[in-house]
Tab-separated table of C-alpha atoms in Angstrom:
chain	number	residue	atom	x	y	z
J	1	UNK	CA	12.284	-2.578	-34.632
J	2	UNK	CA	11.610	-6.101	-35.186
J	3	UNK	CA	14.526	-9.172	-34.792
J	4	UNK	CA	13.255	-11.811	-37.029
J	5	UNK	CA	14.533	-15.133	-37.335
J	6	UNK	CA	14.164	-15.625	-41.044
J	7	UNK	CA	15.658	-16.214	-43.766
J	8	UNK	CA	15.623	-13.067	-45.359
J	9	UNK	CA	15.417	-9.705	-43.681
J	10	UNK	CA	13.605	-6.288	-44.632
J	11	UNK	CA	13.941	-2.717	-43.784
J	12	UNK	CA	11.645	0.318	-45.039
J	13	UNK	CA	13.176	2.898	-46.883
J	14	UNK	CA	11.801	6.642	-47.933
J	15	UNK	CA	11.819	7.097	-51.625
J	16	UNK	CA	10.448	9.844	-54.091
J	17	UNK	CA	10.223	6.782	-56.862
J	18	UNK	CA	9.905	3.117	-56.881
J	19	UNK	CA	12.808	1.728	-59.125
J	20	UNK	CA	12.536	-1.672	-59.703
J	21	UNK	CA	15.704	-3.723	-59.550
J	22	UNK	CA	14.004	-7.310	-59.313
J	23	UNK	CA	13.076	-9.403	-62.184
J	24	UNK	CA	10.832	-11.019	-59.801
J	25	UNK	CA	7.905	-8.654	-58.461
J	26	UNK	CA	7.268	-8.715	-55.009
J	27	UNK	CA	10.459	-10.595	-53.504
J	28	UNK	CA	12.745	-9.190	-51.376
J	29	UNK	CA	15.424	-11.427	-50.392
J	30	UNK	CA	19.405	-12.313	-50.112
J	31	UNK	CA	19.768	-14.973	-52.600
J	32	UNK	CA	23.626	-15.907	-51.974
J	33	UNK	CA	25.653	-16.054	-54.445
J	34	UNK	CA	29.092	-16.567	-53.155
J	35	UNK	CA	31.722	-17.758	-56.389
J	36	UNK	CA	29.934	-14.870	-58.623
J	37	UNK	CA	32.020	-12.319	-59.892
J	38	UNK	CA	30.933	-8.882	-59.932
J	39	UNK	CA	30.559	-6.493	-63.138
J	40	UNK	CA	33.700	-5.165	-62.916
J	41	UNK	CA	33.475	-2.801	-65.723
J	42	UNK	CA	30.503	-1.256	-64.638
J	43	UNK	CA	30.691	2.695	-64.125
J	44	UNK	CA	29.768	4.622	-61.060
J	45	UNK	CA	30.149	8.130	-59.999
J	46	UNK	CA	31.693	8.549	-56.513
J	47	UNK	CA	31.293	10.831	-53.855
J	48	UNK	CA	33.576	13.777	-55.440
J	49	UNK	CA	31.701	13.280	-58.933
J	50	UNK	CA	34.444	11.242	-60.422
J	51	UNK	CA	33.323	8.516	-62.962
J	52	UNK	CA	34.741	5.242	-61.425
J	53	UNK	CA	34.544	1.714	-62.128
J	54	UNK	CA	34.197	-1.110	-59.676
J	55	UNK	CA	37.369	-3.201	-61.428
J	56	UNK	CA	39.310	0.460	-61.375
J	57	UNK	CA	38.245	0.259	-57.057
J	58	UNK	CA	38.231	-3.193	-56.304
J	59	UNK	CA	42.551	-4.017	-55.653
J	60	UNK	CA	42.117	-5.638	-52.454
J	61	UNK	CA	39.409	-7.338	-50.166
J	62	UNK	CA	36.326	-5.279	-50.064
J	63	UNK	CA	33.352	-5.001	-47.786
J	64	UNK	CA	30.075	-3.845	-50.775
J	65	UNK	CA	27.281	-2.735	-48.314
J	66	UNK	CA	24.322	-1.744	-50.616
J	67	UNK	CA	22.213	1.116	-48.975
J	68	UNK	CA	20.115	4.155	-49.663
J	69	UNK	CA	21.336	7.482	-48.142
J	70	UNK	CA	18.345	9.225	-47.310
J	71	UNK	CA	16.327	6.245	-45.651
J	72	UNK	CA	15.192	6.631	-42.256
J	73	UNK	CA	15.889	3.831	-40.544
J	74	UNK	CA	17.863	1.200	-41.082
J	75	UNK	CA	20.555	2.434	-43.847
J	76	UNK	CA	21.735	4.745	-40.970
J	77	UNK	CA	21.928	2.591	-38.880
J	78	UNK	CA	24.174	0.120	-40.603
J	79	UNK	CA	26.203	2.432	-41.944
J	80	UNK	CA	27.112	3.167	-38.517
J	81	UNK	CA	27.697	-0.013	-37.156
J	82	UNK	CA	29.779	-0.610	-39.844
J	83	UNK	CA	31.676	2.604	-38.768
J	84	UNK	CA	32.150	1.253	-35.137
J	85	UNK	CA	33.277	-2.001	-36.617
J	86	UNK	CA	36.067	-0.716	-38.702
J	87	UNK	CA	37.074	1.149	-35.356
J	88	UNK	CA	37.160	-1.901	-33.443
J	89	UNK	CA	38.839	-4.208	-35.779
J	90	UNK	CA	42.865	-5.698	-35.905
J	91	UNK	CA	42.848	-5.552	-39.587
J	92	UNK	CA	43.270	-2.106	-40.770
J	93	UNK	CA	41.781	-0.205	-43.518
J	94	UNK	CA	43.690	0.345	-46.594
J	95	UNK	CA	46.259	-2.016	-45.834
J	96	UNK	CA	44.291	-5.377	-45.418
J	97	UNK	CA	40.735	-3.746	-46.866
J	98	UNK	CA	38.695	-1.490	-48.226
J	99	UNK	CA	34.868	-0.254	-48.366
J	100	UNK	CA	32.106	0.571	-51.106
J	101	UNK	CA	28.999	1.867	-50.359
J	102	UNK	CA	26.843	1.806	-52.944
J	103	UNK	CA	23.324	3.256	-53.183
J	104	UNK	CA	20.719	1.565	-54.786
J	105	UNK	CA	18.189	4.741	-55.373
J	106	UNK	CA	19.835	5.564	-59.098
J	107	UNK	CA	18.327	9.182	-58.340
J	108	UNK	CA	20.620	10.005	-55.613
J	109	UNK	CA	23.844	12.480	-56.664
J	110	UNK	CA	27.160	12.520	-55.853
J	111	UNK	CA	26.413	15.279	-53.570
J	112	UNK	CA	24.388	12.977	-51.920
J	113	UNK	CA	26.762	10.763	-51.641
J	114	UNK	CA	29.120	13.192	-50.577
J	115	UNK	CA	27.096	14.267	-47.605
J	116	UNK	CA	26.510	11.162	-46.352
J	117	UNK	CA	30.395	10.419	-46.135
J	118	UNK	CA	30.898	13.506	-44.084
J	119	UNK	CA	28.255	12.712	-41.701
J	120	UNK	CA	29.608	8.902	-41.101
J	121	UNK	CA	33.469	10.038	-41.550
J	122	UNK	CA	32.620	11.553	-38.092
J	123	UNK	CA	32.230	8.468	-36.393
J	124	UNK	CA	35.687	7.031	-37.722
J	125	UNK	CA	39.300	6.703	-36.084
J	126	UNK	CA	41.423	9.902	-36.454
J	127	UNK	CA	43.362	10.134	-39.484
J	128	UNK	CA	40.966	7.326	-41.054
J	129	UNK	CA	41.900	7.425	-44.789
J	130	UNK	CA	38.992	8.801	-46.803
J	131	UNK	CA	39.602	7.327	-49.955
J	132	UNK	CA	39.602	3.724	-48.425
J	133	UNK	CA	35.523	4.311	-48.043
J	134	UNK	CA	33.721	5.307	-51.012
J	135	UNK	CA	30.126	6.232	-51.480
J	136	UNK	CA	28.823	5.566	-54.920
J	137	UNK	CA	25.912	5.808	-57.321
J	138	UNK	CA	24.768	5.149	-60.431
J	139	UNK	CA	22.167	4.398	-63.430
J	140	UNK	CA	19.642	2.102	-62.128
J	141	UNK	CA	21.369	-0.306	-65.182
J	142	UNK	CA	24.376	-0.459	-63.345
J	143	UNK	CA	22.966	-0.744	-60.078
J	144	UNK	CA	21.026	-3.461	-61.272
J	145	UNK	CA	23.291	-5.579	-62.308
J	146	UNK	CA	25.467	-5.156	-59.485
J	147	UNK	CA	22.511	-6.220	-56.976
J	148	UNK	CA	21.169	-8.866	-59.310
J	149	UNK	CA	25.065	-10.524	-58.959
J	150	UNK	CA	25.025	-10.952	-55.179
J	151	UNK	CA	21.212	-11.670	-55.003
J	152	UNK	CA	20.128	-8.451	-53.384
J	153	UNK	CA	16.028	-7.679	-54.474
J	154	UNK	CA	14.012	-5.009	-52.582
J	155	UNK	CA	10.142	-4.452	-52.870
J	156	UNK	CA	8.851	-0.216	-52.976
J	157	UNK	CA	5.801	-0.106	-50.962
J	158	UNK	CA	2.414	2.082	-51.597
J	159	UNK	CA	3.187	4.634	-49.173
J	160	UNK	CA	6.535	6.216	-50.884
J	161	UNK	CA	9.058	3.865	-48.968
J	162	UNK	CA	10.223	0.235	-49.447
J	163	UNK	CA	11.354	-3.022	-48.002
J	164	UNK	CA	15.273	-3.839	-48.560
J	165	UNK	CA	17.163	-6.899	-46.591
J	166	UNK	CA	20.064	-4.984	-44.544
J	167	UNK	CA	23.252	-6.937	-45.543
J	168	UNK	CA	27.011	-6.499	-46.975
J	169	UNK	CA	28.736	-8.426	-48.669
J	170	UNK	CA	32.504	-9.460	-48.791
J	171	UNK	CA	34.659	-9.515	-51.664
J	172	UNK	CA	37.784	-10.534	-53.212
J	173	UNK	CA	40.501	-8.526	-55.026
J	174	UNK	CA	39.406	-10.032	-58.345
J	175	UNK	CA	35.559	-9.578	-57.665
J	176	UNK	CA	34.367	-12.673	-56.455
J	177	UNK	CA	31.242	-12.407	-54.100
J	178	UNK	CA	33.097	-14.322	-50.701
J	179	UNK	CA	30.989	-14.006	-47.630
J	180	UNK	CA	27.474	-12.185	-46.922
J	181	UNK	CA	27.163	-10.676	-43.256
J	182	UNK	CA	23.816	-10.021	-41.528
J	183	UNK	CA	22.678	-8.261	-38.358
J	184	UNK	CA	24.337	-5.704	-36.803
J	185	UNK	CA	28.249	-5.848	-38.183
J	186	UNK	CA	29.780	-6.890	-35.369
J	187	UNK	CA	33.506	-6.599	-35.926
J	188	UNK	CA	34.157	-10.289	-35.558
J	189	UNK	CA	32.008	-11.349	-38.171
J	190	UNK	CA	33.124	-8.413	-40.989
J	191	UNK	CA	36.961	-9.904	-39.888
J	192	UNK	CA	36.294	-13.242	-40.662
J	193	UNK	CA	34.763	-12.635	-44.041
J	194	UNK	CA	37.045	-10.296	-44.905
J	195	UNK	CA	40.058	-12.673	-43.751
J	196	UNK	CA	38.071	-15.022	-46.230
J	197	UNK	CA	37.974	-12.741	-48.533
J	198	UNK	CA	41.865	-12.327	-49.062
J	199	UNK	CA	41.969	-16.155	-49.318
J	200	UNK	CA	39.681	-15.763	-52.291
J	201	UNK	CA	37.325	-18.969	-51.398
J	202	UNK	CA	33.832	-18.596	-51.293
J	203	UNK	CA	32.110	-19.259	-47.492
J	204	UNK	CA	28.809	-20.007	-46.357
J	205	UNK	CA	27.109	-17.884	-43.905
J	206	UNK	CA	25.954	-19.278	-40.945
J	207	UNK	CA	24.590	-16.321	-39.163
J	208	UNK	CA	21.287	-15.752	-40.773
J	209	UNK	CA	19.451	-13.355	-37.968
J	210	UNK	CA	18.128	-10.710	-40.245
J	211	UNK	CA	17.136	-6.830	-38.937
J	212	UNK	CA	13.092	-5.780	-40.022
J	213	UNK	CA	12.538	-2.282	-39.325
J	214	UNK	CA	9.914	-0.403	-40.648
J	215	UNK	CA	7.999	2.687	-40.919
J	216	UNK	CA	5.211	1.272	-39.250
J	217	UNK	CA	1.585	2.038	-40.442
J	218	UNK	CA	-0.467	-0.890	-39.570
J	219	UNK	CA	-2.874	-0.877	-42.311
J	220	UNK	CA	0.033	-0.193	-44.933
J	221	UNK	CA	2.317	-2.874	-43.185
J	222	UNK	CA	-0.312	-5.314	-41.676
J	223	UNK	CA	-0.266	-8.400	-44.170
J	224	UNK	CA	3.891	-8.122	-43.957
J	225	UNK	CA	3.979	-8.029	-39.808
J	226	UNK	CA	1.197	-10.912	-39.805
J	227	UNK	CA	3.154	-13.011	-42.151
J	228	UNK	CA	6.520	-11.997	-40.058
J	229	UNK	CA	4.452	-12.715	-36.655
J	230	UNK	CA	2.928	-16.404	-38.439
J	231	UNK	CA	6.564	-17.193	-39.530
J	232	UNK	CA	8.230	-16.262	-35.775
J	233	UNK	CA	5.562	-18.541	-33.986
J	234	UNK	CA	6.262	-21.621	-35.931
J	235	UNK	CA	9.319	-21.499	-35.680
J	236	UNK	CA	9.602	-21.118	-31.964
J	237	UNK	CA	6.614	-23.453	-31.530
J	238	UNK	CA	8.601	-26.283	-33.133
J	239	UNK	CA	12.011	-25.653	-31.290
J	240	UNK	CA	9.745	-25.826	-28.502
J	241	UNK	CA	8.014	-29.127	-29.221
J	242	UNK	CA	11.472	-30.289	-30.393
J	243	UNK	CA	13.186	-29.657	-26.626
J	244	UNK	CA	9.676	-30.937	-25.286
J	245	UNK	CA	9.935	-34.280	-27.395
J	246	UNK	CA	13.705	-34.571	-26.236
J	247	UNK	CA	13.000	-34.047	-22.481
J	248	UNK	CA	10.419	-36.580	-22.658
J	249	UNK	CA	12.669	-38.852	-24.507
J	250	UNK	CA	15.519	-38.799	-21.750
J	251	UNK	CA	12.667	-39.447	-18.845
J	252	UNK	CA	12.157	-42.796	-20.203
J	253	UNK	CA	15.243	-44.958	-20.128
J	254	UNK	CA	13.262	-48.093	-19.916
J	255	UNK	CA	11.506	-47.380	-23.269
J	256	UNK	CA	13.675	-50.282	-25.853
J	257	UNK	CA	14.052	-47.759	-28.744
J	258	UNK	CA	15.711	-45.796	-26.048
J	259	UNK	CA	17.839	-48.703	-24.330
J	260	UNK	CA	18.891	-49.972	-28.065
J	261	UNK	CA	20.132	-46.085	-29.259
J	262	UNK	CA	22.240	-46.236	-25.829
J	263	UNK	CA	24.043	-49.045	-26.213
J	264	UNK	CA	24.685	-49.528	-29.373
């Protein structure tokens, strides 16, 4: 697993197919899009095959966490960190929030779906209710449209699997995209988007530490850990001339650009 301080971040995912759900080929990012409204009359069927649509779900501040239920790696593992999250935080499902999982593989079934719930029910509160977390899926139209709103792209890869940022996204009541959350879920960040959320204005996310994980093959994978490895040195290499410039700076009081910015 690699932590990668970039603006976008990817994770590898096992698929049988390679739907494309970006206009653009070959860019996987999170393009914000807070102040969008989502398709609200798009259908989906849950986890207990029910045709639902996200307007007929959406009645009160919503976390949207786009995954795939069979990956191997990281769609696991955010859907239980998300899990431990809800456990941890004040506000309390159902009454201040609820949760959509939606998968973005339009060949997965509501069985699917429904097995994943079971598995990640397990990891909830006692007497969590069930039908405050639902698992959906859908056409890849539907799906489209709903990733294409909140600027979600994802890239299939030669070798069966592909690279997907790892991300949710808050929303409001009326289904406008509010806050996008990164990293690991931690239960203060979900609150404070979802807290946002209820208020209804869009926020800006400052947190932008995105999770890479990969099946790693490093012929398959080489060109995308060089460019992640290229991108992680220059960035480090210029907050390290940037501290080296500054200590430098404050050795020389005697220097006049330095006297004149002190007093005045």
């Amino acid at each position: 697993m690699l932590w990668g301080l970039l603006p976008s971040g990817m994770v590898a995912a096992q698929s049988g197919t390679t739907p494309t759900l970006s206009a653009e080929q070959g860019k996987i990012e999170v393009a914000e899009k807070t102040g969008a409204f989502l398709p609200l009359d798009r259908e989906f069927v849950d986890e207990n095959d029910s045709v639902v649509t996200l307007g007929g779900l959406i009645e009160k501040p919503t976390i949207l966490l786009p995954i795939y239920f069979y990956c191997p790696n990281s769609c696991p593992t955010n859907l239980a960190n998300l899990a431990l999250a809800i456990n941890r935080m004040k506000m309390e499902v159902g009454d201040d929030y609820q949760v959509i999982a939606l998968s973005f593989n339009h060949l997965e079934t509501a069985e699917n779906a429904r097995n994943a719930k079971n598995n990640y029910l397990k990891l909830l509160y006692e007497g969590f209710p069930e039908e405050q977390w639902r698992f959906l899926t859908g056409s890849q139209e539907n799906i489209s449209a709903v990733l294409e709103t909140i600027g979600f792209t994802f890239k299939p890869l030669e070798d069966g699997t592909f690279i997907h940022p790892s991300a949710l996204v808050t929303v409001a009541p009326d289904g406008k995209v509010i806050k996008y959350v990164y990293g690991t879920f931690i239960p203060g960040d979900v609150e404070i988007a979802l807290a946002e959320a209820a208020k209804g204005i869009p926020a800006t996310s400052i947190k932008r530490l995105l999770n890479y994980c990969f099946n790693y093959d490093p012929d398959t994978n080489k060109s995308f850990f060089q460019g992640v490895k290229i991108a992680a040195l220059a960035l480090f290499g210029g907050l390290g001339l940037l501290f080296l410039v500054r200590f430098i700076w404050r050795k020389n009081p005697d220097d006049p650009d330095h006297a004149s910015s002190q007093h005045g």
